[in-house]
Coordinates of C-alpha atoms in Angstrom, one line a residue:
M5 CA 35.7 96.6 27.1
P6 CA 38.2 95.7 29.9
L7 CA 37.1 93.2 32.5
P8 CA 37.6 95.6 35.5
L9 CA 35.0 97.8 33.9
Y10 CA 32.3 95.1 34.2
L11 CA 33.4 94.4 37.8
L12 CA 32.8 98.1 38.6
A13 CA 29.3 97.7 37.0
V14 CA 28.5 94.9 39.5
A15 CA 29.2 97.3 42.3
A16 CA 27.1 99.9 40.5
F17 CA 24.3 97.4 40.4
A18 CA 24.3 97.0 44.2
M19 CA 24.4 100.8 44.8
G20 CA 21.8 101.5 42.1
T21 CA 19.4 99.1 43.7
S22 CA 19.6 101.1 46.9
E23 CA 19.5 104.5 45.1
F24 CA 16.3 103.7 43.2
M25 CA 14.5 101.2 45.5
L26 CA 12.7 103.7 47.6
A27 CA 10.4 104.4 44.7
G28 CA 8.5 101.2 45.6
L29 CA 9.0 101.3 49.4
L30 CA 8.0 104.8 50.4
P31 CA 4.4 104.0 51.4
D32 CA 5.5 101.2 53.7
I33 CA 8.4 103.2 55.2
A34 CA 6.0 106.1 55.8
S35 CA 3.5 103.9 57.5
D36 CA 6.0 102.0 59.6
L37 CA 7.9 105.0 60.9
D38 CA 4.7 107.2 61.2
V39 CA 5.6 109.9 58.7
T40 CA 3.8 111.1 55.5
V41 CA 4.8 109.8 52.1
G42 CA 6.0 113.3 51.2
A43 CA 8.3 113.3 54.2
A44 CA 9.5 109.9 53.4
G45 CA 10.4 111.2 50.0
V46 CA 13.1 113.3 51.7
L47 CA 15.1 110.0 52.1
T48 CA 15.7 110.1 48.3
S49 CA 16.7 113.8 48.4
A50 CA 19.0 113.2 51.4
F51 CA 20.7 110.4 49.5
A52 CA 21.2 112.5 46.4
L53 CA 22.3 115.5 48.5
G54 CA 24.9 113.4 50.3
M55 CA 26.2 112.4 46.9
V56 CA 26.4 115.9 45.6
V57 CA 28.4 117.0 48.7
G58 CA 30.4 113.8 49.0
A59 CA 31.5 113.3 45.4
P60 CA 33.9 116.3 45.2
L61 CA 35.0 116.0 48.9
V62 CA 35.8 112.3 48.7
A63 CA 37.5 112.7 45.3
A64 CA 39.7 115.5 46.6
F65 CA 40.5 113.7 49.8
A66 CA 41.3 110.4 48.1
R67 CA 43.4 111.8 45.3
N68 CA 46.5 110.2 46.8
W69 CA 44.9 106.8 47.5
S70 CA 45.1 103.9 45.0
R71 CA 41.8 103.1 43.3
R72 CA 41.2 99.6 44.7
P73 CA 41.1 100.4 48.4
S74 CA 39.1 103.6 47.6
L75 CA 36.5 101.5 45.8
L76 CA 36.5 98.7 48.3
G77 CA 36.2 100.9 51.3
S78 CA 33.2 102.7 49.7
V79 CA 31.4 99.5 49.1
L80 CA 31.9 98.2 52.7
V81 CA 30.7 101.4 54.3
F82 CA 27.7 101.3 52.0
A83 CA 26.8 97.8 53.2
A84 CA 27.2 98.8 56.8
A85 CA 24.9 101.8 56.4
H86 CA 22.2 99.5 55.0
A87 CA 22.5 97.1 57.9
V88 CA 21.9 99.9 60.4
G89 CA 19.0 101.2 58.3
A90 CA 17.4 97.7 58.3
V91 CA 17.2 97.6 62.1
T92 CA 16.4 101.2 63.1
T93 CA 12.9 102.2 64.2
S94 CA 13.8 106.0 64.1
F95 CA 13.2 108.0 60.9
P96 CA 16.0 110.5 61.7
V97 CA 18.4 107.5 62.1
L98 CA 17.2 106.0 58.8
L99 CA 17.7 109.5 57.2
A100 CA 21.3 109.6 58.6
T101 CA 22.1 106.1 57.2
R102 CA 20.9 107.3 53.8
V103 CA 23.4 110.2 54.0
V104 CA 26.2 107.9 55.0
A105 CA 25.4 105.5 52.2
A106 CA 25.2 108.4 49.8
L107 CA 28.7 109.5 50.8
A108 CA 30.0 106.0 50.2
N109 CA 28.2 105.8 46.9
A110 CA 29.6 109.2 46.0
G111 CA 33.1 108.1 46.8
F112 CA 32.7 105.0 44.7
L113 CA 31.2 106.8 41.6
A114 CA 33.7 109.7 41.7
V115 CA 36.6 107.1 41.5
A116 CA 34.8 104.6 39.3
L117 CA 33.8 107.2 36.6
T118 CA 37.4 108.4 36.4
A119 CA 38.7 104.9 36.4
A120 CA 36.2 103.8 33.7
A121 CA 37.3 106.7 31.4
A122 CA 41.0 105.8 32.0
L123 CA 40.5 102.2 31.0
V124 CA 39.5 103.0 27.4
P125 CA 40.8 105.3 24.6
P126 CA 40.0 109.0 25.0
D127 CA 37.3 108.9 22.3
R128 CA 35.3 106.0 23.9
K129 CA 34.4 107.6 27.2
G130 CA 30.7 107.4 26.4
R131 CA 30.9 103.7 25.7
A132 CA 32.8 103.1 29.0
L133 CA 30.3 105.2 30.9
S134 CA 27.4 103.3 29.4
V135 CA 28.9 100.0 30.6
L136 CA 29.3 101.4 34.2
L137 CA 25.8 102.9 34.2
A138 CA 24.4 99.6 32.8
G139 CA 25.0 98.3 36.2
T140 CA 22.8 101.0 37.6
T141 CA 20.0 100.5 35.0
S142 CA 20.2 96.8 35.5
A143 CA 19.4 97.4 39.1
M144 CA 16.3 99.2 37.9
I145 CA 15.3 96.2 35.9
A146 CA 16.0 93.5 38.4
G147 CA 17.2 94.9 41.7
V148 CA 14.6 97.7 42.3
P149 CA 11.5 95.7 41.2
G150 CA 12.7 92.7 43.1
G151 CA 13.4 94.9 46.1
S152 CA 9.9 96.3 45.8
A153 CA 8.3 92.9 45.6
L154 CA 10.5 91.7 48.5
G155 CA 9.4 94.7 50.6
T156 CA 5.7 94.1 49.7
V157 CA 5.9 90.5 50.9
F158 CA 8.4 90.7 53.8
G159 CA 8.5 94.4 54.7
W160 CA 10.8 97.2 53.6
R161 CA 13.6 96.1 56.0
A162 CA 14.1 92.9 54.1
T163 CA 15.1 95.0 51.1
F164 CA 17.7 96.9 53.1
W165 CA 19.2 93.6 54.3
A166 CA 19.2 92.3 50.7
V167 CA 21.2 95.4 49.5
A168 CA 23.7 94.9 52.3
A169 CA 24.2 91.3 51.3
L170 CA 24.5 92.2 47.6
C171 CA 27.5 94.5 48.4
L172 CA 29.6 91.5 49.5
P173 CA 30.1 89.9 46.1
A174 CA 30.6 93.3 44.6
A175 CA 33.4 94.0 47.2
L176 CA 35.0 90.6 46.3
G177 CA 34.9 91.5 42.7
I178 CA 36.7 94.8 43.3
L179 CA 39.2 93.1 45.5
K180 CA 40.0 90.4 42.9
G181 CA 39.5 92.2 39.6
V182 CA 40.5 95.9 40.0
P183 CA 44.3 96.4 39.8
A184 CA 45.8 97.7 43.1
G185 CA 47.9 100.3 41.2
H186 CA 49.9 103.0 42.8
R187 CA 48.5 106.5 43.2
E188 CA 51.9 108.0 42.5
E189 CA 51.9 106.3 39.1
E190 CA 48.3 107.2 38.4
A191 CA 49.0 110.8 39.3
T192 CA 51.9 111.2 36.9
G193 CA 51.3 114.4 34.9
R194 CA 48.1 115.1 36.8
P195 CA 47.3 118.8 37.4
V196 CA 47.3 120.1 41.0
L197 CA 43.9 120.2 42.8
R198 CA 43.6 123.9 42.4
A199 CA 44.0 123.7 38.6
E200 CA 41.3 120.9 38.5
L201 CA 38.9 122.9 40.6
A202 CA 39.5 125.9 38.3
Q203 CA 37.8 124.0 35.5
L204 CA 34.5 124.8 37.2
T205 CA 34.9 128.4 36.0
R206 CA 34.5 127.2 32.4
S207 CA 31.1 128.2 31.1
R208 CA 30.6 125.1 28.9
L209 CA 31.3 122.7 31.7
I210 CA 28.8 124.5 34.0
V211 CA 26.1 124.6 31.3
V212 CA 26.4 120.9 30.6
M213 CA 26.4 120.1 34.3
L214 CA 23.2 122.2 34.7
L215 CA 21.5 120.5 31.8
G216 CA 22.4 117.1 33.2
A217 CA 21.0 118.1 36.6
L218 CA 17.7 119.4 35.2
V219 CA 17.1 116.2 33.1
N220 CA 18.0 114.0 36.1
A221 CA 15.7 116.1 38.3
A222 CA 12.8 115.4 36.0
T223 CA 13.7 111.7 36.0
F224 CA 14.0 111.3 39.7
G225 CA 11.0 113.6 40.4
S226 CA 8.7 111.1 38.7
L227 CA 10.5 107.9 39.5
T228 CA 10.4 108.6 43.3
F229 CA 6.6 108.9 43.2
L230 CA 5.7 106.2 40.6
A231 CA 4.1 104.1 43.3
P232 CA 1.3 106.7 43.9
V233 CA 0.9 107.1 40.2
V234 CA 0.3 103.4 39.8
T235 CA -1.9 102.9 42.9
D236 CA -3.8 106.2 43.0
G237 CA -3.6 107.5 39.4
A238 CA -4.1 104.2 37.6
G239 CA -6.0 102.5 40.4
L240 CA -3.9 99.3 40.3
G241 CA -2.7 97.1 43.2
E242 CA 0.6 97.5 44.9
L243 CA 2.2 94.5 43.1
W244 CA 1.8 96.4 39.8
V245 CA 4.3 99.0 41.1
S246 CA 7.0 96.4 40.6
V247 CA 5.8 95.8 37.0
V248 CA 6.0 99.5 36.2
L249 CA 9.5 99.8 37.8
V250 CA 10.6 96.9 35.6
L251 CA 9.3 98.7 32.5
F252 CA 11.0 102.0 33.5
G253 CA 14.2 100.1 34.3
T254 CA 14.1 98.2 31.0
G255 CA 13.7 101.5 29.2
S256 CA 16.5 103.1 31.1
F257 CA 18.8 100.1 30.2
A258 CA 17.8 100.7 26.5
G259 CA 18.5 104.4 26.9
V260 CA 22.0 103.9 28.4
T261 CA 22.8 101.4 25.7
L262 CA 21.7 103.8 23.0
A263 CA 23.7 106.6 24.6
G264 CA 26.8 104.3 24.6
R265 CA 26.6 104.1 20.9
L266 CA 25.7 107.7 20.1
S267 CA 27.0 110.0 22.9
D268 CA 30.7 110.0 21.8
R269 CA 29.9 110.9 18.1
Y270 CA 26.4 112.4 17.9
P271 CA 25.6 114.1 21.2
G272 CA 23.8 117.0 19.5
R273 CA 21.4 114.7 17.7
V274 CA 20.6 112.9 20.9
V275 CA 19.7 116.2 22.6
A276 CA 17.9 117.7 19.6
V277 CA 15.7 114.6 19.1
G278 CA 15.4 113.1 22.6
G279 CA 14.8 116.4 24.4
P280 CA 11.5 117.4 22.7
L281 CA 10.2 113.8 22.9
L282 CA 11.0 113.6 26.6
L283 CA 9.3 117.0 27.1
V284 CA 6.1 115.7 25.4
G285 CA 6.3 112.4 27.2
W286 CA 5.9 113.5 30.8
P287 CA 2.6 115.4 30.3
A288 CA 1.3 112.6 28.1
T289 CA 2.0 110.1 30.9
A290 CA 0.0 112.3 33.3
V291 CA -2.9 112.6 30.9
L292 CA -3.0 108.9 30.1
A293 CA -2.1 107.5 33.5
T294 CA -5.6 106.3 34.1
E295 CA -5.2 103.9 31.2
P296 CA -2.9 101.1 32.4
V297 CA -1.7 100.0 28.9
A298 CA -0.8 103.6 27.9
L299 CA 0.9 104.1 31.3
F300 CA 3.0 101.0 30.8
V301 CA 4.1 102.0 27.3
L302 CA 4.9 105.6 28.3
V303 CA 6.8 104.6 31.4
F304 CA 9.1 102.4 29.2
V305 CA 9.5 105.2 26.6
Q306 CA 10.2 107.8 29.3
G307 CA 12.8 105.5 30.9
T308 CA 14.6 105.2 27.5
L309 CA 14.5 108.9 26.7
S310 CA 15.5 110.0 30.2
F311 CA 18.6 107.9 30.4
A312 CA 19.6 108.3 26.8
L313 CA 19.6 112.1 27.2
G314 CA 20.9 112.1 30.8
T315 CA 23.8 109.7 30.0
T316 CA 24.8 111.8 26.9
L317 CA 24.9 115.0 29.0
I318 CA 26.9 113.3 31.7
T319 CA 29.3 112.0 29.1
R320 CA 29.8 115.6 27.9
V321 CA 30.7 116.5 31.5
L322 CA 33.6 114.1 31.3
Y323 CA 34.7 115.5 28.0
E324 CA 34.5 119.1 29.1
A325 CA 36.4 118.2 32.4
A326 CA 39.1 116.3 30.6
A327 CA 41.7 118.8 32.0
A328 CA 40.6 117.7 35.5
P329 CA 41.3 113.9 35.4
G330 CA 41.2 113.5 39.1
M331 CA 38.0 115.4 39.7
A332 CA 36.0 114.8 36.4
G333 CA 34.2 111.9 37.9
S334 CA 33.1 113.9 40.9
Y335 CA 31.8 116.7 38.7
A336 CA 29.7 114.2 36.7
T337 CA 28.5 112.6 39.9
A338 CA 27.5 116.0 41.3
A339 CA 25.6 116.9 38.2
L340 CA 23.6 113.7 38.3
N341 CA 22.8 114.1 42.0
V342 CA 21.9 117.7 42.2
G343 CA 19.1 116.7 40.0
A344 CA 18.3 113.6 42.0
A345 CA 18.2 115.8 45.2
V346 CA 16.1 118.7 43.8
G347 CA 13.7 116.6 41.6
P348 CA 11.9 114.7 44.5
V349 CA 11.6 117.9 46.5
I350 CA 9.9 119.7 43.6
A351 CA 7.8 116.6 42.9
A352 CA 6.7 116.2 46.6
A353 CA 5.5 119.8 46.6
T354 CA 3.1 118.9 43.8
L355 CA 1.5 116.0 45.6
G356 CA -1.1 118.3 47.1
A357 CA -2.6 118.5 43.6
G358 CA -2.8 114.8 43.3
A359 CA -0.6 111.7 42.5
L360 CA 0.0 112.9 39.0
G361 CA 1.6 116.2 40.0
P362 CA 5.2 114.9 39.8
L363 CA 4.7 114.0 36.1
W364 CA 3.7 117.5 35.3
A365 CA 6.7 118.9 37.3
S366 CA 9.0 116.6 35.3
G367 CA 7.7 118.1 32.1
L368 CA 8.4 121.6 33.3
L369 CA 12.0 120.7 34.3
V370 CA 12.7 119.3 30.9
A371 CA 11.2 122.4 29.3
V372 CA 13.6 124.6 31.3
A373 CA 16.5 122.4 30.2
L374 CA 15.6 122.7 26.6
L375 CA 15.2 126.5 26.8
I376 CA 18.8 126.6 28.1
A377 CA 20.1 124.0 25.6
L378 CA 18.7 125.2 22.4
P379 CA 20.7 128.4 21.9
L380 CA 23.8 126.7 23.1
L381 CA 23.4 123.3 21.4
T382 CA 26.3 123.7 19.0
G383 CA 28.7 124.9 21.8
I384 CA 28.0 122.2 24.3
T385 CA 28.4 119.4 21.8
E386 CA 31.8 120.4 20.5
S387 CA 34.7 118.1 21.1
R388 CA 37.7 119.0 23.1
G389 CA 39.5 119.6 19.9
G390 CA 36.9 122.1 18.7
D391 CA 35.4 120.0 15.9
A392 CA 31.6 120.0 16.1
L393 CA 30.1 116.6 16.7
R394 CA 27.3 115.6 14.5

């Protein structure tokens, strides 16, 4: 894989740390800013919603910019938003900084996903995407649990400062490692914006985006509220939240790695095998959450299955949107983050039934995805050339 791809993964690590870190910080943020944990969960949805709206808008606006300044500007704005979030005492201001950070993250991912796919041969998009997303899942292994532990010891604001600082080497890596390029050269032969947007009328693209959104909603619905599952459901101390996040992050890294090897050639098999296992796994986690060992094992397994299936579906978005090279990354980003926005909202609504409600909601979301996917499995896993992928 080309070196610039790994430099993009470093930036994805910084942004992924921020996107997922609230899973371990929500109780402290809620207490400090005098809101409920459910209300604090809106911070996750606001971030995801900002990415949903921002990805296509930024991608369309920046079509004539070269990739390096687009990526660099996104990272610097992201860092500034976290610096403001670290000092504010107002929940609405913190909410606003999450939206700004989301717009910056959306701009980065919309360009980075397209850039990653352009750095490799057309039949290796899944492998390139897995390298980029490995930065995100590495954040779940190291950045998010580390941020949770940092927040437990020094307060949640310290974690925000740490993310802002983490953006600086990522920005330097982009500046030094990503070719400046010329947008005029990159755009040679590119369809006009209207033609790229017209791809959204294709039923297969819409279906794959919907499936990706549903699976990601299930993932984020439970991930956002893992802290109450650990402390209330399993009755463990707060420091165990970091352990559970490490396990989920390690599983997600394994899932992304697996998808990198299989999603280009065997997407149907990943969906057909991983989907039912994921469906069974969320209710099983809810039932066995009171047993710490079972909880730890199942969290790892669910992280693996969630990201193997989710990454495969998002890779299919890039394949299905191949005729929209300038906007394909934004479509994939939007699909990911529609789920990330909706999932925590649905999960928060179930907290009245107890800390394990989000796990049951995730199972329901996966069930809906499978009901949609099963009759269309052959169609959504066909290659652009029309040959069915095994």
